Each structure stands twice: as C-alpha cells, then as structure tokens.
Coordinates of N, CA and C in Angstrom, one line a residue:
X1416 N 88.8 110.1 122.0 CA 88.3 110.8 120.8 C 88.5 109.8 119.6
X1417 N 87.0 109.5 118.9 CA 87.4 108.4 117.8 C 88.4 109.4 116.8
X1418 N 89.1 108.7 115.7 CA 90.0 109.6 115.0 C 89.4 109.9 113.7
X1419 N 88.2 109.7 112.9 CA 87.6 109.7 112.0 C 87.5 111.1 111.6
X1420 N 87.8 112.1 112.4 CA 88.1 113.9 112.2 C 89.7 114.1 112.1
X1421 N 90.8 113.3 111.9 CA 91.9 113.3 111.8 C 92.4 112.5 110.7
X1422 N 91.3 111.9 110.2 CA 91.5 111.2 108.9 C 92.6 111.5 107.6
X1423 N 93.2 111.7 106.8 CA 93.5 112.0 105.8 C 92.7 111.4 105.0
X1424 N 91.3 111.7 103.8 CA 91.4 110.5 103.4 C 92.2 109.8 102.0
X1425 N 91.9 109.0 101.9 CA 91.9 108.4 100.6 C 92.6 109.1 99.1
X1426 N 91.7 109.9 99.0 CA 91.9 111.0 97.6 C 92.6 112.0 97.8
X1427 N 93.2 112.3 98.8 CA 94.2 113.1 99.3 C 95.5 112.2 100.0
X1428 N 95.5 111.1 99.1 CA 97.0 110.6 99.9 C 96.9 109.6 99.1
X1429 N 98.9 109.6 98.7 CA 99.2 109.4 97.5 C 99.7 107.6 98.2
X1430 N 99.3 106.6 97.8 CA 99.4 105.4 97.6 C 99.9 104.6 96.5
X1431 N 100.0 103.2 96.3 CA 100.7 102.2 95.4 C 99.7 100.8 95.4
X1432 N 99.0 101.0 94.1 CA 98.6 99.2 94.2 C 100.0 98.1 94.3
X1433 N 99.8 97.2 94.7 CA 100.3 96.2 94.7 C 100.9 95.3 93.1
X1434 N 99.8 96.1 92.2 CA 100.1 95.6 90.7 C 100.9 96.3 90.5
X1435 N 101.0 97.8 90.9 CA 102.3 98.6 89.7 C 103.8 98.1 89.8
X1436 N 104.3 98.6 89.2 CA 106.1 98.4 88.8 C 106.4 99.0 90.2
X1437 N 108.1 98.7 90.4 CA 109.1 99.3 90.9 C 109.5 100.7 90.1
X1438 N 109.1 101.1 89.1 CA 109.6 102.0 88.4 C 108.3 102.9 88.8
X1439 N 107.0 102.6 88.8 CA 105.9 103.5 89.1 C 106.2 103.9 90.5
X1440 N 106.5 102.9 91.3 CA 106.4 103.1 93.1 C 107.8 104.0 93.3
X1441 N 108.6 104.2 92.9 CA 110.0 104.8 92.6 C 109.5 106.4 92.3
X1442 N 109.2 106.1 90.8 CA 108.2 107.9 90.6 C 107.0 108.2 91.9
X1443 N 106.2 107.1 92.1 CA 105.4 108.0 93.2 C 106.3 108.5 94.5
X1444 N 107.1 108.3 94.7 CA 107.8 108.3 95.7 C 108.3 110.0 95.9
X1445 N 109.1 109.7 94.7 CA 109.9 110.9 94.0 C 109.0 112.3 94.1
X1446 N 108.1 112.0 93.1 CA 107.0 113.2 92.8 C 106.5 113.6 94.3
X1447 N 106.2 113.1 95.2 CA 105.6 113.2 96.3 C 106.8 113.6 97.6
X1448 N 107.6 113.7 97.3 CA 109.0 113.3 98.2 C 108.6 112.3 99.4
X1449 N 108.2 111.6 99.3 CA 108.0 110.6 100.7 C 109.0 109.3 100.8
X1450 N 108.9 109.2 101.9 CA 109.9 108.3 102.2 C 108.9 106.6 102.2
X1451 N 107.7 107.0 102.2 CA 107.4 105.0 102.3 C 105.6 105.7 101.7
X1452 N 105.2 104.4 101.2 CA 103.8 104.8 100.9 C 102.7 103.5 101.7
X1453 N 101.7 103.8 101.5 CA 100.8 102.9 101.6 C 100.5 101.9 100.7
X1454 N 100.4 100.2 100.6 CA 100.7 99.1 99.7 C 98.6 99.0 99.8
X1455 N 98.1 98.5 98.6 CA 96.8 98.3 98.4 C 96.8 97.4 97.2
X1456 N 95.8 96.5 97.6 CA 95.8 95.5 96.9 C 94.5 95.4 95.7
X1457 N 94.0 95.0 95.0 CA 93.5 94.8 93.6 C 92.3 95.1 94.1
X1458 N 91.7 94.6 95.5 CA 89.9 95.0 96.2 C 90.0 96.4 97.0
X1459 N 91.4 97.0 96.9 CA 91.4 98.1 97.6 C 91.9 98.0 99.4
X1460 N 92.4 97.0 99.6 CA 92.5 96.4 100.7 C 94.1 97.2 101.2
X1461 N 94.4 97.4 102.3 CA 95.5 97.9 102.8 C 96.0 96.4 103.0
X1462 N 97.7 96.4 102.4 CA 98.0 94.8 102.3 C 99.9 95.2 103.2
X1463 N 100.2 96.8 103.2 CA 101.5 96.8 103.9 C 101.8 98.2 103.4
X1464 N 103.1 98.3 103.7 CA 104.1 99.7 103.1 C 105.0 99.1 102.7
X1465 N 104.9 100.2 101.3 CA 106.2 100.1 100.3 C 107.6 101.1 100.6
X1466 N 108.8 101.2 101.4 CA 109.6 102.0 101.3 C 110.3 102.4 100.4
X1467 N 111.3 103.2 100.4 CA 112.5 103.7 99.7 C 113.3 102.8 99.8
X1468 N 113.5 102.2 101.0 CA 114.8 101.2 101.5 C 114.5 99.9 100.7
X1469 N 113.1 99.6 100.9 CA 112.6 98.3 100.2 C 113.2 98.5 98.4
X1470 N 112.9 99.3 97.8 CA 112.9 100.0 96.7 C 115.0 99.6 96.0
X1471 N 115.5 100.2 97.5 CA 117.0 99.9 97.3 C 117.8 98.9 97.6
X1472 N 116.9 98.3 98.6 CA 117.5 97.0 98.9 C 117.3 96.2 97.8
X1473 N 116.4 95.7 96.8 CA 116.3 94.7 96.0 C 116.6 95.8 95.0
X1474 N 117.0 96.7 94.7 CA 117.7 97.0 93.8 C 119.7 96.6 93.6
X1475 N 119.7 96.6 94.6 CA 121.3 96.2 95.2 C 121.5 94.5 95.3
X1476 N 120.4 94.0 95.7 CA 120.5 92.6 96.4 C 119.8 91.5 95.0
X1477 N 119.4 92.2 94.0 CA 118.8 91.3 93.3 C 119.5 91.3 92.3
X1478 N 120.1 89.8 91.7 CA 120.7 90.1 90.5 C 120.1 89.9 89.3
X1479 N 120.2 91.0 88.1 CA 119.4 90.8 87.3 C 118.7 92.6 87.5
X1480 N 117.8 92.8 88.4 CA 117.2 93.8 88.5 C 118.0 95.1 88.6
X1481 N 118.0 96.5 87.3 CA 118.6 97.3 87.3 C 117.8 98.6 86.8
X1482 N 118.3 99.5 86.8 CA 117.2 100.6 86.3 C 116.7 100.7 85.1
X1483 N 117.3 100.2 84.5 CA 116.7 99.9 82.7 C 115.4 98.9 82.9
X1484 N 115.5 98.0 83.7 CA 114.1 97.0 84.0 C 113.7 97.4 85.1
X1485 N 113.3 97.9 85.7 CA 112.5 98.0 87.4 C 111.1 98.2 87.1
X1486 N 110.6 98.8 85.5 CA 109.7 98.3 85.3 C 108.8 97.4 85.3
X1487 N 109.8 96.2 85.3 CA 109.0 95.1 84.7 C 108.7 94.1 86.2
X1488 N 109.0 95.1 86.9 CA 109.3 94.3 88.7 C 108.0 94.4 89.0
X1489 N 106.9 94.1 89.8 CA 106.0 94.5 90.6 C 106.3 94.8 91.6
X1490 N 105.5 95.5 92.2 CA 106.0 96.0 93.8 C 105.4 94.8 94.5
X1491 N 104.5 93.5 93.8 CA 104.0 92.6 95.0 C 105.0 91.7 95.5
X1492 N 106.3 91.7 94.7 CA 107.3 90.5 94.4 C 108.6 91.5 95.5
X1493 N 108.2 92.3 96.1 CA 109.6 93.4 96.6 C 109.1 93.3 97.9
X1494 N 110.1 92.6 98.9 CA 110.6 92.1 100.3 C 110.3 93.7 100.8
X1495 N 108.9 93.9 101.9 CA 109.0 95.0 102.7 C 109.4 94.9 104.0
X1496 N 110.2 95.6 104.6 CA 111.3 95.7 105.4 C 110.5 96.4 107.1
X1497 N 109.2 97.2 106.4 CA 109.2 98.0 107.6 C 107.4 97.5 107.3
X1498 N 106.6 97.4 108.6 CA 105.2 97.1 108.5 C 104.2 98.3 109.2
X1499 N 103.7 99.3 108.2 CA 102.6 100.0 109.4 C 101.7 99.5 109.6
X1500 N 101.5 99.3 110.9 CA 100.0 98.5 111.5 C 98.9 99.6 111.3
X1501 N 97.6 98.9 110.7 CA 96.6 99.8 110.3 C 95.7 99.9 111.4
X1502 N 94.9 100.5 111.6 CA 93.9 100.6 112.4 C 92.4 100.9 112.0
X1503 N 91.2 100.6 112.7 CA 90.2 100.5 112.1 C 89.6 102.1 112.3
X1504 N 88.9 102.4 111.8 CA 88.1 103.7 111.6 C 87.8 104.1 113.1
X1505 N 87.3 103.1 113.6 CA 85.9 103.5 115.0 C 87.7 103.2 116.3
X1506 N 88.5 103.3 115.4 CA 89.9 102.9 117.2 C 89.8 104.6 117.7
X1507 N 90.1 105.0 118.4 CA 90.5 106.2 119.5 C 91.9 106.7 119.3
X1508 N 92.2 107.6 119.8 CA 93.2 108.7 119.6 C 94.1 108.4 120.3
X1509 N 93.9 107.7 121.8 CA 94.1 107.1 122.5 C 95.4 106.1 121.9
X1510 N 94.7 105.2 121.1 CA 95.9 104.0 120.7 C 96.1 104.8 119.6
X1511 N 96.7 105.7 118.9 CA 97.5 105.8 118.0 C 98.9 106.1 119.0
X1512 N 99.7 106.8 119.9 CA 100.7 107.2 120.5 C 101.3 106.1 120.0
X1513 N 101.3 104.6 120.4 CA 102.3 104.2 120.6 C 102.6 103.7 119.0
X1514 N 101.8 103.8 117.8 CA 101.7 103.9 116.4 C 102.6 104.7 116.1
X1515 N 102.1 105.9 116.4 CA 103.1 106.9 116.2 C 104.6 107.1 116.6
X1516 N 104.7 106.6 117.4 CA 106.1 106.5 118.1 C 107.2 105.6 116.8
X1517 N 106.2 104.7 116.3 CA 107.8 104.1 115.5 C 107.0 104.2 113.6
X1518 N 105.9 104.7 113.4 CA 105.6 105.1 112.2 C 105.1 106.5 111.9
X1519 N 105.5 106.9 110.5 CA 105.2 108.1 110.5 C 104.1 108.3 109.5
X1520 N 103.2 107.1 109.2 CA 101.6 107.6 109.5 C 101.1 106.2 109.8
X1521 N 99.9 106.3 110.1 CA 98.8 105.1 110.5 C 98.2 104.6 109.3
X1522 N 98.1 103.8 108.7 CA 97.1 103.6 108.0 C 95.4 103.5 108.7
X1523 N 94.5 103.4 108.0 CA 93.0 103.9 108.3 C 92.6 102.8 107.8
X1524 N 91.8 101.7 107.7 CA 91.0 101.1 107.4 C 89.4 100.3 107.8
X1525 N 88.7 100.3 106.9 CA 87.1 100.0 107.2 C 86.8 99.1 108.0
X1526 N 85.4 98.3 108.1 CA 85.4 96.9 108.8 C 85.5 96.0 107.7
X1527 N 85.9 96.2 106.7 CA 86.3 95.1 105.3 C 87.8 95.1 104.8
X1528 N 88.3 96.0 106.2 CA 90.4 96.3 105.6 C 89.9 96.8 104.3
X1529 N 89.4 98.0 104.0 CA 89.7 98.7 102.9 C 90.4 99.8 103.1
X1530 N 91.4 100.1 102.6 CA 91.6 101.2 102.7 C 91.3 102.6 103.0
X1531 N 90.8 103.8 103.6 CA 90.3 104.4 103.4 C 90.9 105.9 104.1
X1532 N 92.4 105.7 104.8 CA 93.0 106.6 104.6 C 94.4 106.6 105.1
X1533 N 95.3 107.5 105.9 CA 95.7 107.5 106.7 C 95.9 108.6 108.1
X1534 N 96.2 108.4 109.5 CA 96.8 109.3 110.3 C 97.7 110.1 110.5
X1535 N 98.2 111.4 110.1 CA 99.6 111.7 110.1 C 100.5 111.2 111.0
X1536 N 101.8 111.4 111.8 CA 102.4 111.3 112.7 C 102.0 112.8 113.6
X1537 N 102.0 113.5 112.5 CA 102.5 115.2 112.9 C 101.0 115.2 113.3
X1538 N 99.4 115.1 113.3 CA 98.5 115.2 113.6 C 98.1 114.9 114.8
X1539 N 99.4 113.4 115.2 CA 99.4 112.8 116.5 C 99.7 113.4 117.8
X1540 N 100.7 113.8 117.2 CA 101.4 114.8 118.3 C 101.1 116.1 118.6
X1541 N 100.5 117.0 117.8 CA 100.0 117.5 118.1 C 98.6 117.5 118.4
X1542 N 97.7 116.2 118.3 CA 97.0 116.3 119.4 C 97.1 115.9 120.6
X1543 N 98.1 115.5 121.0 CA 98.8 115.2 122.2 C 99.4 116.4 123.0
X1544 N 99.9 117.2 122.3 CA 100.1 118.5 122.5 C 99.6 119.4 123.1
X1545 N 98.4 119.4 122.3 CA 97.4 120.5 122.3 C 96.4 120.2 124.1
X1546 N 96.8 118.6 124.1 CA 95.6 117.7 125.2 C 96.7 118.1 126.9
X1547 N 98.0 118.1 126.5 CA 98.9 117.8 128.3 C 99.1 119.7 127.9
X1548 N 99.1 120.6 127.2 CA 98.9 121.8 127.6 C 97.7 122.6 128.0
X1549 N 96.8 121.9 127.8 CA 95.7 122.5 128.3 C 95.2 122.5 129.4

C-alpha cells in the first residue's frame, strides 16, 4: 500500500528551517511538546532532524553558548546526533517497519527532496496491526 493516505502533511506538522535560532527551535519544541522536529532548508528541502538532545548537547559542550544568547545560534551550525531517513512519496507501507522501529516519524519527501510531510510511528503500527489481525 503506497503511504500517500497516511501522510501527515506539511501544514499540519510543526517543523524548523534551518535559518532559525536555537532559541526558536527550543520554543518550537516546547510549545508542541516534541522531542525532535523535522530540519528544512531555505528551498524547502528536508535536510535532517533537529533534537532536544542536539539542543542540550551544544548547550553544555559549547563554550560561550548560554541562554541569554541561543538566539543568536542557528540551528544550521548545531551538531545533529540522531538522522531520520526520509522517504519518497510513491515508497509503500511495506518499507516504513523497519523506519519505524528506530524513528518516531518518517519524514515524506517529493521527487525534488521537498518536504512535504511526515509518517507517524503510531500510524505504523497500527497499520501493521490492523494487517496480522485480520
């Protein structure tokens, strides 16, 4: 089953350009309670994931960088620790399992790596679910 019906897209999921602050990707984080976001670059391009851990690691490990400046940080200049591999629109349901197993969502992207959404984890499994009970 292609996954283009399990989509999240775009305008419904909360992301990070690559231009903003540590202090923006911090608040998005916060406001949203998530633990890691989707990284997008200036053409809209899926370029990585931004964590919490990424977030705390060079907050701890960089000298100089403190809460009073995290603004002035970019998130392109901040070491990410964990990589979700994206997948293209027309991939199957099929290859997300083993996605799922160590990320907890997929990113979605076009035939131009645009961004254009992501897969839950929890959408995964339960179609996996729903497929060996039937």
């Amino acid at each position: 089953m292609k996954i283009a019906s399990f989509l999240l897209p775009k305008e419904k999921v909360a992301f990070i350009t690559s231009s903003a602050s540590m202090q923006e990707a911090l608040e998005e984080l916060e406001n949203h309670y998530y633990t890691a976001l989707p990284l997008v670059d200036s053409d809209g391009k899926y370029v990585g994931t931004l964590s919490e851990g990424d977030l705390l690691w060079t907050l701890k490990n960089t000298p100089g960088i403190h809460f009073d400046n995290i603004h002035q940080v970019p998130v392109s200049e901040i070491e990410k620790h964990i990589h979700n591999e994206s997948v293209s629109i027309h991939a199957h349901m099929e290859d997300m399992l083993a996605l799922a197993a160590d990320q907890n969502f997929v990113p979605v992207v076009d035939d131009d790596n645009i961004f254009i959404g992501i897969i839950r984890r929890k959408d995964i499994i339960e179609y996996y679910m729903r497929n060996i009970t039937d």
